[in-house]
């Protein structure tokens, strides 16, 4: 942790709150919003894993659409084309978690380059980041589109190392998704797991180097580390 | 479907009922059996996908153990070593679905070689099949251990083709797990999806060639096909 020279963040669920999607689901399907969005998110992630394993990549928008179609079929809910588009568009306008903007600014101005490494397509990542006004915080927005496979495949994690031109040990990888944190740790990055909801870490033979309850806590931790070194 | 010369079956959930595990969970944790076994099974499958993607293979027994440990931590249930062993051993003594033994016999005696292609380790597959007395029905028991990656990776499906020395179009792949059926279909096998519980097929860009509600229905279907050809 002492030689960290850059930070690489996961996007969905780490910097941006995917469950803001639940509100829109609730508008379209009153009383079912939480159930739909939870199953949709689970299937979305499953489809990224399965497509990667089957060697049949599609982009994140397609996996997101397919997961919504499945969810509605499973729950026996009608899904009109306009509703499908409305709900999927919600993934392009996610809100950052409340502490994120100030915490990113603090870390960036302290001299650490920040990047995003996400399952999202290039277009999705740019749209989410720019619609939240956080573009200026990031030196790089890195999409799995470049390797056509999703996390936690090693090729994805390798993208960050190559883009930043730093050694693995110099990059702190930050994710709220325990399976993503485990994948990055196995690849060789020091890892910070953002555990906002007091969850359990996955049993995948890996442990995070640091656990925080939000990005602000991470920023304070890094500041303390810098202060103690100077 | 007309040129089928062999049948390859998935094991867990297809020929053998994994939810017989629920009864044992219920004995160990009264009132929680169904909840534990459902989450355990979901995590078990997730861990096979994640380990495969991370390129960090462990055998199916280890993934099963890890998934149980996670489930109990998540549900805040104590898991003693003896309970863990008892529950994991349950996966070695699964019961076949009621219609399976007679249906397998009927298909085998009609001249079709039968095989199992499973995520299980060699030891697990042999133990499950022999403890249920069905060894004589199978020409081959094929484990992912040989390629050290789990379904739906193409290397797994390739194992069946190589072992049976038949072309893909001559092998009917049979699974209850829609994601497994989709993986095999994408690889190039004709696929029969065993849909006992009237579920939805996964949205992975694939469709099964045949859908049945049990192995007996499949046996009848193949018999009708043979009769109409002779």
Tab-separated table of C-alpha atoms in Angstrom:
chain	number	residue	atom	x	y	z
A	1	UNK	CA	0.000	0.000	0.000
A	2	UNK	CA	2.980	2.337	0.522
A	3	UNK	CA	3.945	2.506	-3.129
A	4	UNK	CA	0.498	3.351	-4.559
A	5	UNK	CA	0.869	5.699	-7.550
A	6	UNK	CA	-2.624	5.518	-9.074
A	7	UNK	CA	-6.162	4.441	-8.245
A	8	UNK	CA	-8.392	2.365	-10.500
A	9	UNK	CA	-12.100	2.266	-9.699
A	10	UNK	CA	-14.890	-0.035	-10.674
A	11	UNK	CA	-17.921	1.967	-11.831
A	12	UNK	CA	-21.225	0.122	-11.269
A	13	UNK	CA	-22.008	-0.181	-7.585
A	14	UNK	CA	-18.646	1.304	-6.545
A	15	UNK	CA	-18.693	4.952	-7.654
A	16	UNK	CA	-22.238	4.951	-9.048
A	17	UNK	CA	-25.332	3.592	-7.347
A	18	UNK	CA	-27.011	0.989	-9.554
A	19	UNK	CA	-29.984	0.727	-7.253
A	20	UNK	CA	-31.110	4.187	-8.267
A	21	UNK	CA	-32.509	2.056	-11.106
A	22	UNK	CA	-34.997	0.635	-8.588
A	23	UNK	CA	-36.861	3.937	-8.422
A	24	UNK	CA	-37.471	3.893	-12.171
A	25	UNK	CA	-38.563	0.222	-12.016
A	26	UNK	CA	-40.998	1.186	-9.268
A	27	UNK	CA	-42.516	3.906	-11.481
A	28	UNK	CA	-43.032	1.408	-14.329
A	29	UNK	CA	-44.149	-1.498	-12.113
A	30	UNK	CA	-45.618	-0.101	-8.880
A	31	UNK	CA	-44.905	-2.315	-5.871
A	32	UNK	CA	-42.341	-4.435	-7.777
A	33	UNK	CA	-39.432	-1.982	-8.213
A	34	UNK	CA	-37.036	-3.451	-5.687
A	35	UNK	CA	-37.705	-7.062	-6.703
A	36	UNK	CA	-37.216	-6.289	-10.405
A	37	UNK	CA	-34.063	-4.230	-9.988
A	38	UNK	CA	-32.429	-6.788	-7.668
A	39	UNK	CA	-33.086	-9.694	-10.041
A	40	UNK	CA	-32.173	-7.595	-13.074
A	41	UNK	CA	-28.808	-6.668	-11.526
A	42	UNK	CA	-28.090	-10.303	-10.550
A	43	UNK	CA	-28.895	-11.553	-14.059
A	44	UNK	CA	-26.943	-8.725	-15.675
A	45	UNK	CA	-23.814	-9.806	-13.816
A	46	UNK	CA	-24.495	-13.501	-14.470
A	47	UNK	CA	-24.827	-12.826	-18.198
A	48	UNK	CA	-21.484	-11.010	-18.272
A	49	UNK	CA	-19.868	-14.048	-16.612
A	50	UNK	CA	-21.619	-16.577	-18.823
A	51	UNK	CA	-20.997	-14.713	-22.086
A	52	UNK	CA	-17.330	-14.412	-21.139
A	53	UNK	CA	-17.025	-18.096	-20.322
A	54	UNK	CA	-18.924	-19.190	-23.441
A	55	UNK	CA	-16.588	-17.000	-25.473
A	56	UNK	CA	-19.603	-15.155	-26.888
A	57	UNK	CA	-19.039	-11.523	-25.918
A	58	UNK	CA	-21.755	-8.940	-26.275
A	59	UNK	CA	-21.464	-5.436	-24.903
A	60	UNK	CA	-22.745	-4.457	-21.472
A	61	UNK	CA	-25.853	-2.719	-22.868
A	62	UNK	CA	-26.899	-5.942	-24.593
A	63	UNK	CA	-26.302	-8.031	-21.452
A	64	UNK	CA	-28.319	-5.439	-19.514
A	65	UNK	CA	-31.206	-5.620	-21.996
A	66	UNK	CA	-31.173	-9.427	-22.062
A	67	UNK	CA	-31.188	-9.538	-18.266
A	68	UNK	CA	-34.214	-7.237	-18.135
A	69	UNK	CA	-36.080	-9.325	-20.716
A	70	UNK	CA	-35.363	-12.476	-18.680
A	71	UNK	CA	-36.399	-10.810	-15.417
A	72	UNK	CA	-39.745	-9.686	-16.817
A	73	UNK	CA	-40.415	-13.091	-18.394
A	74	UNK	CA	-39.525	-14.804	-15.110
A	75	UNK	CA	-41.746	-12.482	-13.075
A	76	UNK	CA	-44.490	-12.714	-15.740
A	77	UNK	CA	-44.520	-8.971	-16.331
A	78	UNK	CA	-45.215	-7.483	-19.732
A	79	UNK	CA	-42.282	-5.469	-21.077
A	80	UNK	CA	-43.119	-2.977	-23.786
A	81	UNK	CA	-40.345	-1.705	-26.042
A	82	UNK	CA	-40.713	1.818	-24.666
A	83	UNK	CA	-40.458	0.582	-21.047
A	84	UNK	CA	-37.418	-1.513	-21.929
A	85	UNK	CA	-35.701	1.511	-23.428
A	86	UNK	CA	-36.642	3.746	-20.513
A	87	UNK	CA	-35.317	1.281	-17.947
A	88	UNK	CA	-32.107	0.487	-19.834
A	89	UNK	CA	-31.419	4.206	-20.337
A	90	UNK	CA	-31.469	4.531	-16.574
A	91	UNK	CA	-28.099	2.738	-16.552
A	92	UNK	CA	-26.647	5.667	-18.522
A	93	UNK	CA	-27.728	8.256	-15.957
A	94	UNK	CA	-26.678	6.640	-12.690
A	95	UNK	CA	-26.055	8.903	-9.734
A	96	UNK	CA	-22.700	8.714	-7.939
A	97	UNK	CA	-22.871	7.758	-4.271
A	98	UNK	CA	-23.153	10.982	-2.222
A	99	UNK	CA	-19.589	10.972	-0.869
A	100	UNK	CA	-17.959	10.214	-4.233
A	101	UNK	CA	-17.503	13.646	-5.971
A	102	UNK	CA	-15.712	15.359	-3.073
A	103	UNK	CA	-13.627	12.286	-2.258
A	104	UNK	CA	-12.452	11.890	-5.873
A	105	UNK	CA	-11.511	15.578	-6.053
A	106	UNK	CA	-9.515	15.292	-2.858
A	107	UNK	CA	-7.559	12.255	-4.093
A	108	UNK	CA	-6.941	13.717	-7.545
A	109	UNK	CA	-5.708	17.053	-6.212
A	110	UNK	CA	-3.356	15.189	-3.872
A	111	UNK	CA	-1.580	14.058	-7.037
A	112	UNK	CA	-2.932	10.553	-7.621
A	113	UNK	CA	-4.109	9.813	-11.168
A	114	UNK	CA	-7.580	8.236	-11.078
A	115	UNK	CA	-9.046	5.841	-13.637
A	116	UNK	CA	-12.201	3.812	-14.143
A	117	UNK	CA	-12.010	0.173	-15.289
A	118	UNK	CA	-15.511	-0.994	-16.048
A	119	UNK	CA	-17.577	-3.744	-17.650
A	120	UNK	CA	-19.478	-0.929	-19.383
A	121	UNK	CA	-18.965	-0.132	-23.041
A	122	UNK	CA	-16.933	2.963	-23.910
A	123	UNK	CA	-20.170	4.814	-24.673
A	124	UNK	CA	-21.823	3.832	-21.377
A	125	UNK	CA	-18.865	4.821	-19.256
A	126	UNK	CA	-18.501	8.196	-20.962
A	127	UNK	CA	-22.215	8.871	-20.701
A	128	UNK	CA	-22.453	7.991	-17.005
A	129	UNK	CA	-19.338	9.962	-16.082
A	130	UNK	CA	-20.184	13.044	-18.142
A	131	UNK	CA	-23.856	13.176	-17.130
A	132	UNK	CA	-22.682	13.300	-13.495
A	133	UNK	CA	-20.100	16.013	-14.266
A	134	UNK	CA	-17.121	14.022	-13.016
A	135	UNK	CA	-15.097	13.784	-16.252
A	136	UNK	CA	-12.388	16.105	-14.996
A	137	UNK	CA	-11.525	13.765	-12.138
A	138	UNK	CA	-10.348	10.882	-14.337
A	139	UNK	CA	-7.132	10.484	-16.295
A	140	UNK	CA	-8.493	7.358	-18.029
A	141	UNK	CA	-11.848	5.690	-18.644
A	142	UNK	CA	-11.111	2.080	-19.538
A	143	UNK	CA	-13.720	-0.270	-21.010
A	144	UNK	CA	-13.711	-4.064	-21.375
A	145	UNK	CA	-14.735	-3.395	-24.986
A	146	UNK	CA	-11.029	-3.324	-25.741
A	147	UNK	CA	-10.611	-7.005	-24.835
A	148	UNK	CA	-14.167	-8.273	-25.487
A	149	UNK	CA	-14.446	-10.212	-22.246
A	150	UNK	CA	-15.830	-9.168	-18.854
A	151	UNK	CA	-14.441	-9.116	-15.319
A	152	UNK	CA	-12.997	-11.049	-13.560
A	153	UNK	CA	-11.032	-12.267	-16.624
A	154	UNK	CA	-7.330	-11.390	-16.214
A	155	UNK	CA	-7.270	-9.629	-19.618
A	156	UNK	CA	-9.550	-6.964	-18.176
A	157	UNK	CA	-7.339	-6.224	-15.184
A	158	UNK	CA	-4.309	-6.164	-17.456
A	159	UNK	CA	-5.874	-3.233	-19.348
A	160	UNK	CA	-5.393	-0.897	-16.364
A	161	UNK	CA	-1.770	-1.823	-15.879
A	162	UNK	CA	-1.052	-1.222	-19.574
A	163	UNK	CA	-2.975	2.040	-19.772
A	164	UNK	CA	-1.382	3.522	-16.653
A	165	UNK	CA	2.113	2.187	-17.455
A	166	UNK	CA	2.674	1.260	-13.842
A	167	UNK	CA	3.536	-1.989	-12.091
A	168	UNK	CA	0.678	-3.929	-10.505
A	169	UNK	CA	1.896	-3.197	-6.989
A	170	UNK	CA	1.636	0.555	-7.690
A	171	UNK	CA	-2.067	0.495	-8.581
A	172	UNK	CA	-4.760	0.329	-5.929
A	173	UNK	CA	-7.853	-1.320	-7.372
A	174	UNK	CA	-11.091	-0.203	-5.732
A	175	UNK	CA	-14.385	-2.081	-5.991
A	176	UNK	CA	-17.581	-2.648	-4.026
A	177	UNK	CA	-18.170	-5.921	-5.817
A	178	UNK	CA	-16.394	-8.526	-3.714
A	179	UNK	CA	-16.006	-10.901	-6.688
A	180	UNK	CA	-14.369	-8.063	-8.690
A	181	UNK	CA	-12.068	-7.216	-5.795
A	182	UNK	CA	-11.161	-10.925	-5.527
A	183	UNK	CA	-10.451	-11.092	-9.271
A	184	UNK	CA	-8.202	-8.021	-9.162
A	185	UNK	CA	-6.412	-9.344	-6.071
A	186	UNK	CA	-5.791	-12.675	-7.773
A	187	UNK	CA	-4.437	-10.799	-10.787
A	188	UNK	CA	-1.962	-9.048	-8.513
A	189	UNK	CA	-3.308	-5.609	-7.596
A	190	UNK	CA	-3.476	-4.336	-4.034
A	191	UNK	CA	-7.211	-4.107	-3.490
A	192	UNK	CA	-9.574	-1.888	-1.529
A	193	UNK	CA	-13.033	-3.353	-0.980
A	194	UNK	CA	-15.725	-0.710	-0.505
A	195	UNK	CA	-18.171	-2.418	1.812
A	196	UNK	CA	-20.967	0.116	2.327
A	197	UNK	CA	-23.567	-2.413	3.450
A	198	UNK	CA	-21.558	-4.606	5.851
A	199	UNK	CA	-21.610	-7.582	3.492
A	200	UNK	CA	-19.388	-10.669	3.590
A	201	UNK	CA	-16.399	-10.945	1.268
A	202	UNK	CA	-16.649	-13.782	-1.260
A	203	UNK	CA	-14.936	-17.108	-0.513
A	204	UNK	CA	-12.678	-17.152	-3.563
A	205	UNK	CA	-9.328	-17.685	-1.892
A	206	UNK	CA	-8.523	-13.952	-1.790
A	207	UNK	CA	-8.647	-11.208	0.827
A	208	UNK	CA	-8.769	-7.430	0.279
A	209	UNK	CA	-5.790	-5.378	1.488
A	210	UNK	CA	-8.074	-2.643	2.769
A	211	UNK	CA	-11.779	-2.467	3.602
A	212	UNK	CA	-13.594	0.881	3.776
A	213	UNK	CA	-17.223	1.913	4.188
A	214	UNK	CA	-17.101	4.581	1.461
A	215	UNK	CA	-14.800	6.455	-0.937
A	216	UNK	CA	-14.406	9.297	1.604
A	217	UNK	CA	-12.886	6.855	4.093
A	218	UNK	CA	-10.472	5.685	1.413
A	219	UNK	CA	-9.478	9.315	0.672
A	220	UNK	CA	-8.795	9.937	4.392
A	221	UNK	CA	-6.790	6.734	4.627
A	222	UNK	CA	-4.602	7.697	1.664
A	223	UNK	CA	-4.142	11.192	3.069
A	224	UNK	CA	-2.972	9.772	6.406
A	225	UNK	CA	-0.574	7.501	4.536
A	226	UNK	CA	0.884	10.449	2.567
A	227	UNK	CA	1.180	12.578	5.725
A	228	UNK	CA	2.973	9.835	7.634
A	229	UNK	CA	5.445	9.424	4.737
A	230	UNK	CA	6.292	13.133	4.349
B	1	UNK	CA	-31.923	-34.465	-34.254
B	2	UNK	CA	-32.146	-37.255	-36.844
B	3	UNK	CA	-28.494	-38.167	-36.757
B	4	UNK	CA	-28.126	-38.496	-32.961
B	5	UNK	CA	-25.678	-41.320	-32.139
B	6	UNK	CA	-25.038	-40.642	-28.438
B	7	UNK	CA	-26.445	-38.762	-25.461
B	8	UNK	CA	-24.413	-36.666	-23.048
B	9	UNK	CA	-26.036	-35.684	-19.759
B	10	UNK	CA	-25.323	-33.036	-17.206
B	11	UNK	CA	-25.343	-34.531	-13.706
B	12	UNK	CA	-26.298	-31.988	-11.003
B	13	UNK	CA	-29.916	-30.968	-11.317
B	14	UNK	CA	-30.397	-32.924	-14.557
B	15	UNK	CA	-30.100	-36.616	-13.631
B	16	UNK	CA	-29.625	-36.100	-9.890
B	17	UNK	CA	-31.716	-33.896	-7.642
B	18	UNK	CA	-29.497	-31.380	-5.847
B	19	UNK	CA	-32.328	-30.166	-3.691
B	20	UNK	CA	-32.342	-33.436	-1.815
B	21	UNK	CA	-29.552	-31.539	-0.049
B	22	UNK	CA	-32.241	-29.259	1.398
B	23	UNK	CA	-33.532	-32.040	3.648
B	24	UNK	CA	-30.100	-32.472	5.229
B	25	UNK	CA	-29.763	-28.683	5.650
B	26	UNK	CA	-33.155	-28.679	7.370
B	27	UNK	CA	-31.963	-31.346	9.832
B	28	UNK	CA	-28.878	-29.282	10.715
B	29	UNK	CA	-30.663	-25.894	10.725
B	30	UNK	CA	-34.369	-26.444	11.450
B	31	UNK	CA	-36.597	-23.981	9.613
B	32	UNK	CA	-33.756	-22.731	7.369
B	33	UNK	CA	-33.142	-25.762	5.108
B	34	UNK	CA	-34.675	-24.422	1.918
B	35	UNK	CA	-33.118	-20.960	2.258
B	36	UNK	CA	-29.656	-22.392	2.930
B	37	UNK	CA	-29.717	-24.959	0.138
B	38	UNK	CA	-30.992	-22.447	-2.454
B	39	UNK	CA	-28.309	-19.887	-1.618
B	40	UNK	CA	-25.638	-22.575	-1.324
B	41	UNK	CA	-26.480	-23.918	-4.803
B	42	UNK	CA	-26.499	-20.401	-6.311
B	43	UNK	CA	-23.105	-19.568	-4.778
B	44	UNK	CA	-21.687	-22.958	-5.751
B	45	UNK	CA	-22.483	-22.255	-9.411
B	46	UNK	CA	-21.266	-18.639	-9.159
B	47	UNK	CA	-17.962	-19.811	-7.721
B	48	UNK	CA	-17.451	-22.260	-10.603
B	49	UNK	CA	-18.018	-19.400	-13.065
B	50	UNK	CA	-15.815	-16.936	-11.179
B	51	UNK	CA	-12.955	-19.374	-10.583
B	52	UNK	CA	-13.031	-20.266	-14.281
B	53	UNK	CA	-12.985	-16.628	-15.375
B	54	UNK	CA	-10.260	-15.681	-12.880
B	55	UNK	CA	-8.219	-18.585	-14.198
B	56	UNK	CA	-7.982	-19.990	-10.669
B	57	UNK	CA	-9.507	-23.461	-10.900
B	58	UNK	CA	-10.349	-25.456	-7.822
B	59	UNK	CA	-12.295	-28.696	-7.930
B	60	UNK	CA	-16.052	-28.840	-7.500
B	61	UNK	CA	-15.822	-30.105	-3.897
B	62	UNK	CA	-13.780	-27.047	-2.937
B	63	UNK	CA	-16.191	-24.657	-4.673
B	64	UNK	CA	-19.038	-26.447	-2.891
B	65	UNK	CA	-17.340	-26.079	0.498
B	66	UNK	CA	-16.495	-22.415	-0.106
B	67	UNK	CA	-20.079	-21.711	-1.146
B	68	UNK	CA	-21.392	-23.309	2.044
B	69	UNK	CA	-18.976	-21.300	4.200
B	70	UNK	CA	-20.094	-18.084	2.476
B	71	UNK	CA	-23.774	-18.975	2.823
B	72	UNK	CA	-23.477	-19.603	6.555
B	73	UNK	CA	-21.448	-16.416	7.087
B	74	UNK	CA	-23.998	-14.435	5.094
B	75	UNK	CA	-26.929	-15.905	7.001
B	76	UNK	CA	-25.030	-15.541	10.297
B	77	UNK	CA	-25.243	-19.244	11.068
B	78	UNK	CA	-22.496	-21.070	12.882
B	79	UNK	CA	-20.898	-23.822	10.785
B	80	UNK	CA	-19.040	-26.485	12.706
B	81	UNK	CA	-16.490	-28.625	10.883
B	82	UNK	CA	-18.601	-31.746	11.400
B	83	UNK	CA	-21.719	-30.040	9.985
B	84	UNK	CA	-19.736	-28.778	7.026
B	85	UNK	CA	-18.519	-32.285	6.265
B	86	UNK	CA	-21.960	-33.798	6.714
B	87	UNK	CA	-23.579	-31.284	4.362
B	88	UNK	CA	-20.854	-31.462	1.712
B	89	UNK	CA	-20.968	-35.261	1.762
B	90	UNK	CA	-24.618	-34.984	0.833
B	91	UNK	CA	-23.464	-33.948	-2.647
B	92	UNK	CA	-21.843	-37.371	-3.021
B	93	UNK	CA	-25.052	-39.250	-2.293
B	94	UNK	CA	-27.583	-37.406	-4.413
B	95	UNK	CA	-30.701	-39.250	-5.461
B	96	UNK	CA	-31.567	-39.494	-9.165
B	97	UNK	CA	-34.893	-37.958	-10.160
B	98	UNK	CA	-37.563	-40.694	-9.943
B	99	UNK	CA	-37.982	-41.195	-13.702
B	100	UNK	CA	-34.236	-41.324	-14.441
B	101	UNK	CA	-33.183	-44.981	-13.860
B	102	UNK	CA	-35.852	-46.569	-16.092
B	103	UNK	CA	-35.503	-43.913	-18.779
B	104	UNK	CA	-31.723	-44.320	-18.966
B	105	UNK	CA	-32.063	-48.088	-19.238
B	106	UNK	CA	-34.561	-47.742	-22.050
B	107	UNK	CA	-32.309	-45.408	-24.043
B	108	UNK	CA	-29.178	-47.483	-23.454
B	109	UNK	CA	-30.817	-50.744	-24.468
B	110	UNK	CA	-32.086	-49.061	-27.632
B	111	UNK	CA	-28.433	-48.827	-28.637
B	112	UNK	CA	-27.504	-45.242	-27.749
B	113	UNK	CA	-24.268	-44.835	-25.772
B	114	UNK	CA	-24.862	-42.585	-22.752
B	115	UNK	CA	-22.304	-40.368	-21.029
B	116	UNK	CA	-22.160	-37.836	-18.215
B	117	UNK	CA	-20.287	-34.553	-18.652
B	118	UNK	CA	-20.170	-32.823	-15.305
B	119	UNK	CA	-18.586	-29.995	-13.337
B	120	UNK	CA	-17.971	-32.589	-10.628
B	121	UNK	CA	-14.532	-34.037	-9.988
B	122	UNK	CA	-13.856	-37.571	-11.190
B	123	UNK	CA	-14.268	-38.811	-7.626
B	124	UNK	CA	-17.595	-37.023	-7.102
B	125	UNK	CA	-19.100	-38.248	-10.345
B	126	UNK	CA	-18.078	-41.857	-9.694
B	127	UNK	CA	-19.354	-41.707	-6.137
B	128	UNK	CA	-22.744	-40.231	-7.059
B	129	UNK	CA	-23.275	-42.639	-9.948
B	130	UNK	CA	-22.150	-45.751	-8.102
B	131	UNK	CA	-24.021	-44.980	-4.876
B	132	UNK	CA	-27.210	-44.771	-6.964
B	133	UNK	CA	-26.412	-48.047	-8.770
B	134	UNK	CA	-26.484	-46.532	-12.260
B	135	UNK	CA	-22.871	-47.229	-13.334
B	136	UNK	CA	-23.888	-49.823	-15.887
B	137	UNK	CA	-25.921	-47.309	-17.852
B	138	UNK	CA	-22.972	-45.091	-18.829
B	139	UNK	CA	-20.250	-45.660	-21.399
B	140	UNK	CA	-18.293	-42.644	-20.119
B	141	UNK	CA	-18.176	-40.438	-17.032
B	142	UNK	CA	-16.429	-37.227	-18.049
B	143	UNK	CA	-15.183	-34.662	-15.537
B	144	UNK	CA	-14.052	-31.055	-16.047
B	145	UNK	CA	-11.009	-32.045	-13.974
B	146	UNK	CA	-9.428	-32.992	-17.292
B	147	UNK	CA	-9.423	-29.373	-18.499
B	148	UNK	CA	-9.405	-27.523	-15.144
B	149	UNK	CA	-12.147	-25.090	-16.065
B	150	UNK	CA	-15.911	-25.284	-15.510
B	151	UNK	CA	-18.948	-25.067	-17.783
B	152	UNK	CA	-19.875	-23.205	-19.928
B	153	UNK	CA	-16.255	-22.926	-21.153
B	154	UNK	CA	-15.937	-24.453	-24.646
B	155	UNK	CA	-13.048	-26.702	-23.510
B	156	UNK	CA	-15.512	-28.580	-21.320
B	157	UNK	CA	-17.966	-29.284	-24.114
B	158	UNK	CA	-15.093	-30.323	-26.365
B	159	UNK	CA	-14.272	-33.121	-23.903
B	160	UNK	CA	-17.460	-35.012	-24.802
B	161	UNK	CA	-16.858	-34.787	-28.528
B	162	UNK	CA	-13.305	-36.085	-28.106
B	163	UNK	CA	-14.242	-38.875	-25.721
B	164	UNK	CA	-17.117	-40.159	-27.858
B	165	UNK	CA	-15.241	-39.709	-31.151
B	166	UNK	CA	-18.356	-38.369	-32.816
B	167	UNK	CA	-19.158	-35.128	-34.617
B	168	UNK	CA	-20.952	-32.439	-32.639
B	169	UNK	CA	-24.148	-32.832	-34.658
B	170	UNK	CA	-24.302	-36.518	-33.624
B	171	UNK	CA	-24.339	-35.835	-29.878
B	172	UNK	CA	-27.467	-34.708	-28.065
B	173	UNK	CA	-26.502	-32.712	-24.995
B	174	UNK	CA	-29.062	-32.882	-22.196
B	175	UNK	CA	-29.214	-30.433	-19.289
B	176	UNK	CA	-31.734	-28.934	-16.869
B	177	UNK	CA	-29.515	-25.915	-16.335
B	178	UNK	CA	-30.548	-23.433	-19.011
B	179	UNK	CA	-27.157	-21.675	-18.939
B	180	UNK	CA	-25.433	-25.063	-19.495
B	181	UNK	CA	-27.810	-25.906	-22.340
B	182	UNK	CA	-27.091	-22.456	-23.858
B	183	UNK	CA	-23.334	-23.020	-23.535
B	184	UNK	CA	-23.519	-26.434	-25.216
B	185	UNK	CA	-25.756	-25.038	-27.974
B	186	UNK	CA	-23.319	-22.217	-28.610
B	187	UNK	CA	-20.516	-24.769	-28.778
B	188	UNK	CA	-22.442	-26.608	-31.480
B	189	UNK	CA	-24.323	-29.532	-29.923
B	190	UNK	CA	-28.010	-30.168	-30.525
B	191	UNK	CA	-29.476	-29.551	-27.100
B	192	UNK	CA	-32.345	-30.908	-25.045
B	193	UNK	CA	-33.404	-28.699	-22.138
B	194	UNK	CA	-35.028	-30.633	-19.300
B	195	UNK	CA	-37.460	-28.120	-17.868
B	196	UNK	CA	-39.135	-29.907	-14.953
B	197	UNK	CA	-40.313	-26.757	-13.186
B	198	UNK	CA	-41.670	-24.695	-16.099
B	199	UNK	CA	-38.834	-22.170	-15.869
B	200	UNK	CA	-37.766	-19.616	-18.493
B	201	UNK	CA	-34.800	-20.325	-20.746
B	202	UNK	CA	-31.885	-17.922	-20.256
B	203	UNK	CA	-31.502	-14.944	-22.617
B	204	UNK	CA	-28.058	-15.837	-23.927
B	205	UNK	CA	-28.726	-15.747	-27.653
B	206	UNK	CA	-29.389	-19.502	-27.845
B	207	UNK	CA	-32.470	-21.718	-28.009
B	208	UNK	CA	-32.738	-25.427	-27.163
B	209	UNK	CA	-33.597	-27.837	-29.995
B	210	UNK	CA	-35.911	-29.823	-27.756
B	211	UNK	CA	-37.620	-29.102	-24.435
B	212	UNK	CA	-38.906	-31.941	-22.236
B	213	UNK	CA	-40.368	-32.138	-18.739
B	214	UNK	CA	-38.307	-35.164	-17.698
B	215	UNK	CA	-35.857	-37.823	-18.937
B	216	UNK	CA	-38.742	-40.251	-19.556
B	217	UNK	CA	-40.264	-37.816	-22.055
B	218	UNK	CA	-36.899	-37.591	-23.803
B	219	UNK	CA	-36.704	-41.419	-23.979
B	220	UNK	CA	-40.179	-41.591	-25.541
B	221	UNK	CA	-39.285	-38.871	-28.018
B	222	UNK	CA	-36.143	-40.713	-29.142
B	223	UNK	CA	-38.071	-43.973	-29.391
B	224	UNK	CA	-40.682	-42.336	-31.643
B	225	UNK	CA	-37.879	-40.929	-33.773
B	226	UNK	CA	-36.245	-44.383	-34.141
B	227	UNK	CA	-39.604	-46.010	-34.932
B	228	UNK	CA	-40.424	-43.459	-37.599
B	229	UNK	CA	-37.002	-44.006	-39.193
B	230	UNK	CA	-37.159	-47.819	-39.273
